Coordinates of C-alpha atoms in Angstrom, one line a residue:
M775 CA 19.1 -38.0 -8.3
A776 CA 19.5 -35.2 -5.7
D777 CA 17.4 -35.3 -2.6
W778 CA 16.3 -31.7 -2.3
S779 CA 14.9 -32.3 1.2
Q780 CA 18.5 -32.6 2.4
L781 CA 19.7 -29.2 1.4
P782 CA 21.8 -27.6 4.2
R783 CA 19.9 -25.2 6.5
E784 CA 22.3 -22.4 5.7
L785 CA 21.5 -22.6 2.0
L786 CA 17.8 -22.7 2.7
D787 CA 18.1 -19.6 4.9
L788 CA 20.0 -17.8 2.1
I789 CA 17.4 -18.7 -0.5
S790 CA 14.5 -17.6 1.8
K791 CA 16.1 -14.1 2.2
H792 CA 15.8 -13.5 -1.6
L793 CA 12.0 -14.3 -1.7
N794 CA 10.0 -11.1 -2.3
S795 CA 6.8 -11.8 -0.5
E796 CA 5.3 -13.8 2.4
T797 CA 3.3 -15.7 -0.1
D798 CA 6.5 -16.9 -1.8
L799 CA 7.9 -17.9 1.6
V800 CA 4.8 -19.9 2.4
R801 CA 5.1 -21.8 -0.9
F802 CA 8.8 -22.3 -0.2
R803 CA 8.1 -23.8 3.2
S804 CA 5.4 -26.1 1.8
V805 CA 7.9 -28.1 -0.4
C806 CA 8.7 -30.6 2.4
T807 CA 8.9 -31.1 6.1
S808 CA 12.6 -30.3 6.4
W809 CA 12.2 -27.0 4.5
R810 CA 9.3 -26.0 6.7
S811 CA 11.2 -26.7 9.9
S812 CA 14.2 -24.8 8.7
I813 CA 12.6 -21.5 7.8
Q814 CA 10.5 -19.3 10.1
L815 CA 7.5 -17.3 8.9
F816 CA 7.7 -13.6 9.5
T817 CA 5.6 -12.7 12.5
S818 CA 2.3 -10.9 11.7
R819 CA 1.9 -9.6 15.2
F820 CA 3.9 -6.6 16.2
P821 CA 4.7 -5.1 19.6
I822 CA 3.0 -2.0 20.9
L823 CA 5.0 1.0 19.5
P824 CA 5.9 4.1 21.4
K825 CA 4.1 7.5 21.0
T826 CA 7.0 9.7 22.2
G827 CA 8.1 12.1 19.6
I828 CA 5.1 11.7 17.3
S829 CA 1.9 12.0 19.4
D830 CA 0.7 13.3 22.8
S831 CA -2.9 12.1 22.5
T832 CA -2.5 8.4 22.5
W833 CA -1.2 5.6 24.8
G834 CA 0.8 4.0 22.0
F835 CA 0.5 2.6 18.5
C836 CA -0.5 -0.7 17.1
L837 CA 1.0 -1.8 13.7
S838 CA -1.3 -3.7 11.3
K839 CA -0.4 -5.5 8.1
R840 CA -2.7 -5.9 5.1
T841 CA -2.0 -7.8 1.9
I842 CA -3.6 -7.3 -1.6
F843 CA -4.2 -10.5 -3.6
R844 CA -5.5 -11.4 -7.0
V845 CA -7.5 -14.7 -6.7
E846 CA -8.7 -16.8 -9.6
L847 CA -9.7 -20.4 -10.3
A848 CA -6.7 -22.6 -10.9
D849 CA -8.4 -24.5 -13.7
P850 CA -11.6 -22.8 -14.9
D851 CA -14.1 -25.1 -16.7
S852 CA -13.3 -24.6 -20.4
D853 CA -16.8 -25.9 -21.3
S854 CA -18.6 -23.3 -19.2
Q855 CA -20.1 -20.3 -20.9
Q856 CA -19.5 -18.2 -17.8
T857 CA -16.5 -15.9 -17.8
H858 CA -14.4 -16.4 -14.7
V859 CA -13.3 -12.9 -13.6
P860 CA -10.6 -12.9 -10.9
W861 CA -11.1 -11.3 -7.5
L862 CA -9.0 -8.4 -6.2
I863 CA -9.1 -8.5 -2.4
K864 CA -7.3 -7.2 0.7
I865 CA -6.6 -9.4 3.7
E866 CA -5.9 -8.3 7.3
R867 CA -5.0 -11.2 9.5
D868 CA -2.8 -9.9 12.3
K869 CA -5.5 -10.3 15.0
P870 CA -6.0 -14.1 15.4
P871 CA -8.3 -15.8 15.2
K872 CA -10.0 -13.3 12.9
T873 CA -9.3 -12.6 9.3
H874 CA -10.7 -9.5 7.6
L875 CA -11.6 -9.6 3.9
M876 CA -11.4 -6.0 2.8
N877 CA -12.2 -3.9 -0.3
P878 CA -8.8 -3.2 -1.8
L879 CA -9.9 0.3 -2.9
T880 CA -11.7 1.7 0.1
G881 CA -10.2 -0.4 2.9
S882 CA -13.6 -1.2 4.4
D883 CA -14.7 -4.8 5.2
F884 CA -16.7 -6.7 2.6
I885 CA -20.1 -7.1 4.4
P886 CA -21.7 -9.2 3.0
L887 CA -19.0 -11.1 1.1
L888 CA -18.5 -10.7 -2.6
P889 CA -21.0 -12.6 -4.8
N890 CA -19.7 -16.1 -5.7
F891 CA -16.6 -15.6 -3.5
P892 CA -15.5 -18.9 -2.0
R893 CA -16.0 -19.4 1.7
S894 CA -12.6 -21.2 1.9
L895 CA -9.5 -20.9 -0.3
D896 CA -8.0 -24.3 -1.1
L897 CA -4.8 -23.4 -2.9
L898 CA -5.1 -26.6 -5.0
N899 CA -8.3 -25.1 -6.6
F900 CA -7.3 -21.4 -6.6
R901 CA -4.3 -19.4 -8.0
V902 CA -3.4 -16.7 -5.5
T903 CA -1.0 -13.9 -6.6
E904 CA 0.3 -11.2 -4.1
L905 CA 0.2 -7.7 -5.6
G906 CA 1.2 -5.6 -2.7
Q907 CA 1.3 -4.9 1.1
E908 CA 0.4 -2.1 3.3
Y909 CA 1.1 -1.3 6.9
V910 CA -1.2 0.8 9.0
L911 CA -0.5 2.6 12.3
K912 CA -3.5 2.7 14.7
Y913 CA -3.8 4.8 17.9
I914 CA -4.3 2.9 21.1
N915 CA -6.6 4.8 23.4
Y916 CA -6.1 3.0 26.8
R917 CA -9.3 1.6 28.2
P918 CA -8.8 -0.7 31.2
H919 CA -11.8 -2.9 30.3
A920 CA -11.1 -3.3 26.5
N921 CA -11.2 -6.9 25.4
S922 CA -8.2 -6.5 23.1
I923 CA -6.0 -3.9 21.5
G924 CA -8.3 -4.1 18.5
D925 CA -11.2 -2.8 20.7
S926 CA -9.3 0.4 21.5
V927 CA -7.9 1.8 18.2
T928 CA -8.6 4.4 15.7
L929 CA -6.7 4.8 12.4
Y930 CA -3.6 7.0 12.0
M931 CA -4.1 8.4 8.6
E932 CA -0.5 8.8 7.3
K933 CA 1.3 6.3 5.0
V934 CA 3.7 3.9 6.7
A935 CA 6.8 2.5 4.9
F936 CA 8.1 -0.7 6.4
C937 CA 11.6 -2.3 6.3
R938 CA 12.2 -5.7 7.8
S939 CA 15.4 -6.5 9.6
G940 CA 15.9 -10.2 10.3
V941 CA 13.0 -12.3 11.4
N942 CA 11.4 -10.0 14.0
G943 CA 13.2 -6.7 13.6
F944 CA 11.9 -3.8 11.5
M945 CA 12.0 0.0 10.9
L946 CA 9.2 2.3 10.1
L947 CA 9.1 5.6 8.2
T948 CA 5.9 7.8 8.3
I949 CA 4.9 11.4 8.1
H950 CA 4.5 13.5 11.2
T951 CA 1.5 15.8 11.6
S952 CA 3.9 18.7 11.0
G953 CA 4.7 17.3 7.5
R954 CA 8.2 16.1 8.5
L955 CA 9.4 12.6 8.3
A956 CA 9.3 10.3 11.4
L957 CA 11.6 7.2 11.8
L958 CA 11.3 4.4 14.3
K959 CA 13.6 1.5 14.8
I960 CA 12.2 -1.5 16.7
G961 CA 13.4 -1.4 20.3
E962 CA 13.8 2.4 20.4
K963 CA 11.5 4.3 22.8
K964 CA 11.2 7.5 20.8
W965 CA 10.4 8.4 17.2
N966 CA 13.1 10.3 15.4
I967 CA 11.7 13.4 13.7
I968 CA 13.9 14.4 10.8
N969 CA 14.2 18.2 10.6
D970 CA 14.2 18.7 6.9
L971 CA 11.1 20.6 5.7
P972 CA 11.4 22.8 2.6
S973 CA 7.8 21.6 2.0
P974 CA 5.5 19.1 3.8
Y975 CA 6.0 15.5 2.7
D976 CA 3.2 13.7 0.9
D977 CA 4.3 10.0 0.7
V978 CA 6.9 7.5 1.7
I979 CA 7.9 4.1 0.3
F980 CA 10.5 1.4 0.9
Y981 CA 12.1 0.7 -2.5
K982 CA 15.1 -1.6 -3.3
G983 CA 16.5 -1.5 0.2
E984 CA 16.0 2.2 0.9
F985 CA 13.4 4.6 2.3
Y986 CA 12.2 7.2 -0.2
A987 CA 10.0 10.2 0.4
V988 CA 8.3 12.9 -1.8
D989 CA 7.0 16.3 -0.7
I990 CA 4.1 18.3 -2.1
T991 CA 6.3 19.9 -4.8
G992 CA 7.7 16.5 -6.1
R993 CA 11.1 17.0 -4.5
T994 CA 12.2 13.4 -3.7
V995 CA 14.7 12.3 -1.1
V996 CA 16.3 9.0 0.0
L997 CA 17.0 8.3 3.7
V998 CA 20.7 7.8 4.4
M999 CA 21.5 6.1 7.7
D1000 CA 25.3 6.1 8.5
S1001 CA 26.8 7.9 11.5
E1002 CA 23.7 10.0 11.6
T1003 CA 20.3 10.0 9.8
R1004 CA 20.1 12.4 6.9
L1005 CA 18.2 13.0 3.7
K1006 CA 19.8 13.0 0.2
V1007 CA 17.9 14.7 -2.7
I1008 CA 17.6 12.4 -5.7
A1009 CA 15.1 14.3 -7.8
N1010 CA 14.0 18.0 -7.9
S1011 CA 10.5 19.4 -7.7
V1012 CA 7.8 18.7 -10.3
F1013 CA 5.3 21.4 -9.7
G1014 CA 1.7 21.1 -10.8
G1015 CA -0.6 18.8 -8.9
D1016 CA -2.0 18.8 -5.3
K1017 CA -0.8 15.5 -3.9
K1018 CA 2.0 13.1 -4.8
F1019 CA 2.0 9.3 -4.5
L1020 CA 5.0 6.9 -4.8
L1021 CA 4.7 3.3 -6.0
E1022 CA 6.8 0.5 -7.5
S1023 CA 5.8 -1.3 -10.7
M1024 CA 8.0 -3.9 -12.6
G1025 CA 11.0 -2.8 -10.5
E1026 CA 10.7 0.9 -11.4
L1027 CA 9.8 3.8 -9.1
F1028 CA 6.8 5.8 -10.2
M1029 CA 5.3 9.1 -8.9
V1030 CA 1.6 9.9 -9.5
D1031 CA 0.7 13.6 -9.4
K1032 CA -3.0 14.1 -8.5
F1033 CA -4.8 17.3 -9.4
L1034 CA -7.8 18.2 -7.2
S1035 CA -10.8 20.5 -7.5
V1036 CA -13.8 21.3 -5.2
G1037 CA -17.4 21.2 -6.3
P1038 CA -19.7 19.2 -8.6
D1039 CA -18.5 17.7 -11.8
N1040 CA -20.6 20.1 -13.8
D1041 CA -21.4 23.5 -12.2
F1042 CA -24.3 24.0 -14.6
D1043 CA -26.1 21.0 -13.0
Y1044 CA -26.8 23.0 -9.8
D1045 CA -30.5 23.4 -9.0
D1046 CA -31.3 26.6 -7.2
E1047 CA -34.6 25.0 -5.9
N1048 CA -32.7 22.5 -3.8
E1049 CA -32.0 23.3 -0.2
F1050 CA -28.4 24.5 0.4
Y1051 CA -27.6 21.7 2.9
E1052 CA -28.6 19.0 0.4
D1053 CA -25.7 20.1 -1.9
F1054 CA -23.3 21.3 0.7
D1055 CA -21.3 18.1 0.8
C1056 CA -21.0 18.0 -3.0
F1057 CA -19.6 21.6 -3.1
M1058 CA -17.2 21.1 -0.2
S1059 CA -15.8 17.6 -1.2
E1060 CA -12.6 17.3 -3.3
R1061 CA -12.6 15.4 -6.5
T1062 CA -9.8 14.3 -8.8
V1063 CA -9.7 16.1 -12.2
K1064 CA -6.4 14.9 -13.6
L1065 CA -3.6 12.5 -12.9
E1066 CA 0.0 12.6 -14.3
V1067 CA 2.6 9.8 -14.0
Y1068 CA 6.3 10.1 -13.7
K1069 CA 9.1 7.5 -13.6
L1070 CA 12.4 8.1 -11.7
D1071 CA 15.5 8.3 -13.8
H1072 CA 18.2 7.4 -11.3
E1073 CA 21.1 8.4 -13.5
E1074 CA 19.7 11.8 -14.4
Q1075 CA 18.2 12.2 -10.9
R1076 CA 14.9 13.6 -12.1
W1077 CA 11.3 12.6 -12.8
I1078 CA 10.4 11.9 -16.4
E1079 CA 6.7 12.1 -17.4
V1080 CA 5.3 8.8 -18.7
K1081 CA 3.1 8.8 -21.8
S1082 CA 2.2 5.1 -21.9
L1083 CA 1.6 2.6 -19.1
G1084 CA 1.7 -0.4 -21.6
D1085 CA -0.1 -3.3 -20.0
R1086 CA 0.1 -1.9 -16.4
M1087 CA -2.6 -0.6 -14.2
L1088 CA -1.6 1.6 -11.2
F1089 CA -3.6 1.7 -8.0
I1090 CA -3.0 4.6 -5.6
G1091 CA -4.3 5.2 -2.1
D1092 CA -3.5 6.7 1.2
N1093 CA -2.0 3.5 2.7
C1094 CA -0.3 1.9 -0.3
G1095 CA 0.2 1.9 -4.0
F1096 CA 0.5 -1.2 -6.2
S1097 CA 0.3 -2.3 -9.9
A1098 CA -1.2 -5.1 -11.9
S1099 CA -1.3 -6.3 -15.4
A1100 CA -4.5 -5.2 -17.3
S1101 CA -4.5 -8.6 -19.2
D1102 CA -4.9 -10.4 -15.8
F1103 CA -8.3 -8.7 -15.3
P1104 CA -10.7 -9.5 -18.2
G1105 CA -12.6 -6.4 -19.3
C1106 CA -9.8 -4.0 -18.2
K1107 CA -7.5 -2.2 -20.7
A1108 CA -4.3 -0.3 -20.5
L1109 CA -4.7 3.3 -21.4
L1110 CA -2.4 6.3 -22.0
A1111 CA -0.9 8.1 -19.0
S1112 CA -2.2 11.5 -20.0
P1113 CA -4.7 13.9 -18.4
S1114 CA -7.1 11.0 -18.6
M1115 CA -5.4 7.6 -18.0
A1116 CA -5.5 4.2 -16.6
L1117 CA -5.2 4.7 -12.9
L1118 CA -7.6 3.5 -10.3
E1119 CA -7.7 5.8 -7.2
S1120 CA -8.5 4.3 -3.8
G1121 CA -9.9 6.1 -0.8
G1122 CA -11.8 8.7 -2.8
F1123 CA -12.5 6.2 -5.6
R1124 CA -15.4 7.2 -7.7
R1125 CA -15.0 5.9 -11.3
W1126 CA -12.5 4.7 -13.9
I1127 CA -10.5 7.6 -15.4
E1128 CA -10.4 6.6 -19.1
S1129 CA -8.9 8.2 -22.1
S1130 CA -11.3 9.4 -24.8

């Protein structure tokens, strides 16, 4: 019988490079002592990033990583009458010794903790599934007496796409305040602003080994890095909505087109007797009125509208997009991808958008 603990280090290293998530890598290393000593975990602490080329109002940038998990009991009590609903959580743990448990939809900390949520997660008792990751850039406002970098940051509100290179190397793609794309390779002292701007860009993603970006019209490009950095158009515009989102689901690349409106859900509900300032926020805030979903056809190089999501639920937000199986969350159901469909929207999340 083969002794798996004696696999060559070179083979273990090759296997580890094909693991899709940090969770899989942790499980891989937990098999035995020799496997654990052969493979390094990716660092969750990143160096201070430069500001040159992207901002004049900050001392530098700090990169933060967050991971979205589905957590459920490994072996629920079959005799219990209580339905065990899994938890959907977001974890930020790049500032030891603190770990932040966050709302996966809003990004805010859970204070207090969720009802019945365990105070410790023993992986023998819980089944943990990684659904997605997000990377957030934060401004560093230099303060000589700050206790840590975390004491002197504010959020940079643009999406960040992350590409790892080796154990500690990486590249970032984000959106400059001008609407152009900004690229940074670790070790460089200046962001590279890519001067391609038919329309401002809305979202970026790292998908199947390449950086993708979509602008407000739906025009989609892939970043090509050979002798010089350039953009290649892989899908033409899809006009209609006000903001485009990119996300991966089951190996396919999707685009969600969000239609916005300003004002209350029902204009006839306005009460003239109320003071103006009491309703001002309602009339000035944006709300989502429709969502459309498209899937990228790589051969035809165009976006094709999706009429059914099957069993999938799509989550969209400013910092990341991810998907999950509706059957993994009791009480949820997969709905049609039409003007009212099964998407949950984070950030400005208000309610389920359900088909009639």
